[in-house]
Short mmCIF file of C-alpha atoms in Angstrom, two decimals:
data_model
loop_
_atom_site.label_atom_id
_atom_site.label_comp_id
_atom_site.label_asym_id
_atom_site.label_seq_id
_atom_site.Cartn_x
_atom_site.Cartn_y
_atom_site.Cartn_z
CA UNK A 200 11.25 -4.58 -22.48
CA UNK A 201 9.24 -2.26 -21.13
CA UNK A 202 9.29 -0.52 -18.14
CA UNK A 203 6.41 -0.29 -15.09
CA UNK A 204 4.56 2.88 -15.08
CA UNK A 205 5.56 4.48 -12.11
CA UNK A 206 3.27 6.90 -9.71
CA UNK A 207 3.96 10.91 -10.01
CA UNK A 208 3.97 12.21 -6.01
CA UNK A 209 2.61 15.52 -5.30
CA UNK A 210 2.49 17.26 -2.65
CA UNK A 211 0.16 15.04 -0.56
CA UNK A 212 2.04 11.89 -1.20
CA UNK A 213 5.60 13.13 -1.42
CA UNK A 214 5.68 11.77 1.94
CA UNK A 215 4.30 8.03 1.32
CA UNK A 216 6.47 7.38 -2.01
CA UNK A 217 9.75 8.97 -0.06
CA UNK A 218 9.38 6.41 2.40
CA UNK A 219 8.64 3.56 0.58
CA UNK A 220 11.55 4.30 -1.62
CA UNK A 221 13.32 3.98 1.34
CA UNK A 222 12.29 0.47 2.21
CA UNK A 223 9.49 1.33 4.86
CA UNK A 224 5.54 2.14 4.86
CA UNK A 225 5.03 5.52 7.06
CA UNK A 226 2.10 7.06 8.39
CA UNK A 227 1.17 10.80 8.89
CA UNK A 228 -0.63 11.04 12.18
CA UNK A 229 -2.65 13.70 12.87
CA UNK A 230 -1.41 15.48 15.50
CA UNK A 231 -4.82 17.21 16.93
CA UNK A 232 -6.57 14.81 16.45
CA UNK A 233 -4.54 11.43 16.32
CA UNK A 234 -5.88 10.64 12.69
CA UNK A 235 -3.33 8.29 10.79
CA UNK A 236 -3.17 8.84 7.43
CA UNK A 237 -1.18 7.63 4.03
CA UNK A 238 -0.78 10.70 2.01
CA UNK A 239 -2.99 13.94 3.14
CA UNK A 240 -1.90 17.65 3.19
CA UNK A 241 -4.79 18.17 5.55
CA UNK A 242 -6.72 15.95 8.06
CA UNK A 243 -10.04 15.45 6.82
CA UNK A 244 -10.83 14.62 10.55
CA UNK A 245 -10.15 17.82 11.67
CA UNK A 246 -8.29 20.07 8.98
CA UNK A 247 -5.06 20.28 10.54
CA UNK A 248 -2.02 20.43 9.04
CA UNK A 249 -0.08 18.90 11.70
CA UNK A 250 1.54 16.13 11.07
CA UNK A 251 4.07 13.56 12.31
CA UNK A 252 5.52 10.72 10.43
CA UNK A 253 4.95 7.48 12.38
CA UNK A 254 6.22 3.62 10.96
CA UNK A 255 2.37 1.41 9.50
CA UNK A 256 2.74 -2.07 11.95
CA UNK A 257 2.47 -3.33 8.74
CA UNK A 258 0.03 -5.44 9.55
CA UNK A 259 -3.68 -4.90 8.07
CA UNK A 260 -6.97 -7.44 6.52
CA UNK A 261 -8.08 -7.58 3.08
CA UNK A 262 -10.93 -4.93 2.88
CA UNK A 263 -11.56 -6.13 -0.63
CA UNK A 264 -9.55 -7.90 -3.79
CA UNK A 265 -10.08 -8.82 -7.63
CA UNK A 266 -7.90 -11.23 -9.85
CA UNK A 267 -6.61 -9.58 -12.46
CA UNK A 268 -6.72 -11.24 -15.67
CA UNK A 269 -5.75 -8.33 -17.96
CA UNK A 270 -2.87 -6.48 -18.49
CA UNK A 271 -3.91 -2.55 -18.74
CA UNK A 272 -0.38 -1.92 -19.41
CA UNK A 273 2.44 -4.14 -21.60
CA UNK A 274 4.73 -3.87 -18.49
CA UNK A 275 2.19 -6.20 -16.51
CA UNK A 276 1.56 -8.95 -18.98
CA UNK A 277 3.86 -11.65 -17.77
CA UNK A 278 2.58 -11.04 -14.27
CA UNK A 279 -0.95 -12.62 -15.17
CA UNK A 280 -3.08 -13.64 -13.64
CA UNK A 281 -2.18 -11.56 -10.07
CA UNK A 282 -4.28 -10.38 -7.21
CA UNK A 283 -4.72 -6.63 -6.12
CA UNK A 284 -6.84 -5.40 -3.36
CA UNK A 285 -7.14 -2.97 -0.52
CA UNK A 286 -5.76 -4.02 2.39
CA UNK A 287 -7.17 -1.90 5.60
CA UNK A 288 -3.90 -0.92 8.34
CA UNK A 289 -4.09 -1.58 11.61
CA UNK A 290 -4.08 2.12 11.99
CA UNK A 291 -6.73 2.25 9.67
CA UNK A 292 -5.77 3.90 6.49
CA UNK A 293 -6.35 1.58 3.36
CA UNK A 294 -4.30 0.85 0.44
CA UNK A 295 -4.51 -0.50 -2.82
CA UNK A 296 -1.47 -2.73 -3.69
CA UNK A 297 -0.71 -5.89 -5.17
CA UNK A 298 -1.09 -9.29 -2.90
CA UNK A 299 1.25 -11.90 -2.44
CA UNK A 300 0.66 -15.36 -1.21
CA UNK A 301 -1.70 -18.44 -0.26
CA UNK A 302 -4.79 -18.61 -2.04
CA UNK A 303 -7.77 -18.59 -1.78
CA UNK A 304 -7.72 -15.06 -0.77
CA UNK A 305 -10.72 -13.81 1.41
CA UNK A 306 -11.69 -10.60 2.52
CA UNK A 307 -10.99 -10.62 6.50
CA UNK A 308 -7.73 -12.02 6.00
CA UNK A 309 -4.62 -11.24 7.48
CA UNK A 310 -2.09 -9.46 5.43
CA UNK A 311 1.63 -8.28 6.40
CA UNK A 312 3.21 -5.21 4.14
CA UNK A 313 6.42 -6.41 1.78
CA UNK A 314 8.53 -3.88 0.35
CA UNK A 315 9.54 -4.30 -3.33
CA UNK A 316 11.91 -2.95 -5.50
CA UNK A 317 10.94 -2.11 -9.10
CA UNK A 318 12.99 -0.55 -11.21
CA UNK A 319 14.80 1.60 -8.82
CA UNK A 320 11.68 2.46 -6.58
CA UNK A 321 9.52 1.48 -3.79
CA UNK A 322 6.28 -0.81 -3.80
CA UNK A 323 4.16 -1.81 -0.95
CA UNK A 324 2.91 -5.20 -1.71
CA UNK A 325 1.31 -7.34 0.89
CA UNK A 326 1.69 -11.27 1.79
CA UNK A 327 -1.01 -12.97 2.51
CA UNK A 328 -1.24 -15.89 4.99
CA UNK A 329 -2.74 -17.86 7.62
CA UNK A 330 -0.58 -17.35 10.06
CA UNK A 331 -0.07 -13.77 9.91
CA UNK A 332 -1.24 -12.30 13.32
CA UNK A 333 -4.55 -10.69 13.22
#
């Protein structure tokens, strides 16, 4: 078996992998200038270093997607064929992550964040549906 290659955080992320370890998707919000951002050590609104941590809605619309029909590591290959794609927040940072769901997928659609668990650590994945609010 072999294991999923997990993400490194440095010091610009610590924040967005600490959280989702712990079952949630935060935000870093600007706090001059009300920017929210994923991982940042300084706004690139502004250039503050202010920060405070806010909960994502959660809620966000496909900005853009592929099907992925090859594994580029061994720990992916019994997931084929799976969609990935950056869903845009509400609050407006986006995020590349995998996406669950109804198909066809379409970019405009509504997308809700899902936690996941692999391997000991947090994933944001998002579902996909019709009747997730807009």
């Amino acid at each position: 078996m072999t294991s999923t290659p997990v993400p490194g955080a440095d010091p610009a992320s610590a924040h967005f992998f600490h959280s989702l370890d712990e079952g949630r998707l935060d935000l870093l919000v600007c706090r001059q200038c009300g920017t929210a951002h994923l991982a940042i050590s300084v706004c690139d609104v502004c250039g503050s270093i202010d920060f405070s941590s806010e909960p994502a809605s959660g809620i966000g619309i496909i900005y853009s997607f592929t099907r992925v029909h090859i594994a580029h590591h061994p720990a992916f290959a019994d997931q084929l064929p799976f969609c990935g794609g950056i869903v845009e927040l509400a609050e407006g940072p986006r995020l590349f992550a995998p996406l669950l769901g109804e198909e066809p997928i379409s970019v405009g659609a509504p997308a809700i964040f899902e936690w996941q668990q692999i391997d000991g650590r947090g994933f944001a994945a998002f579902r996909v549906s019709a009747a997730a609010p807009q």
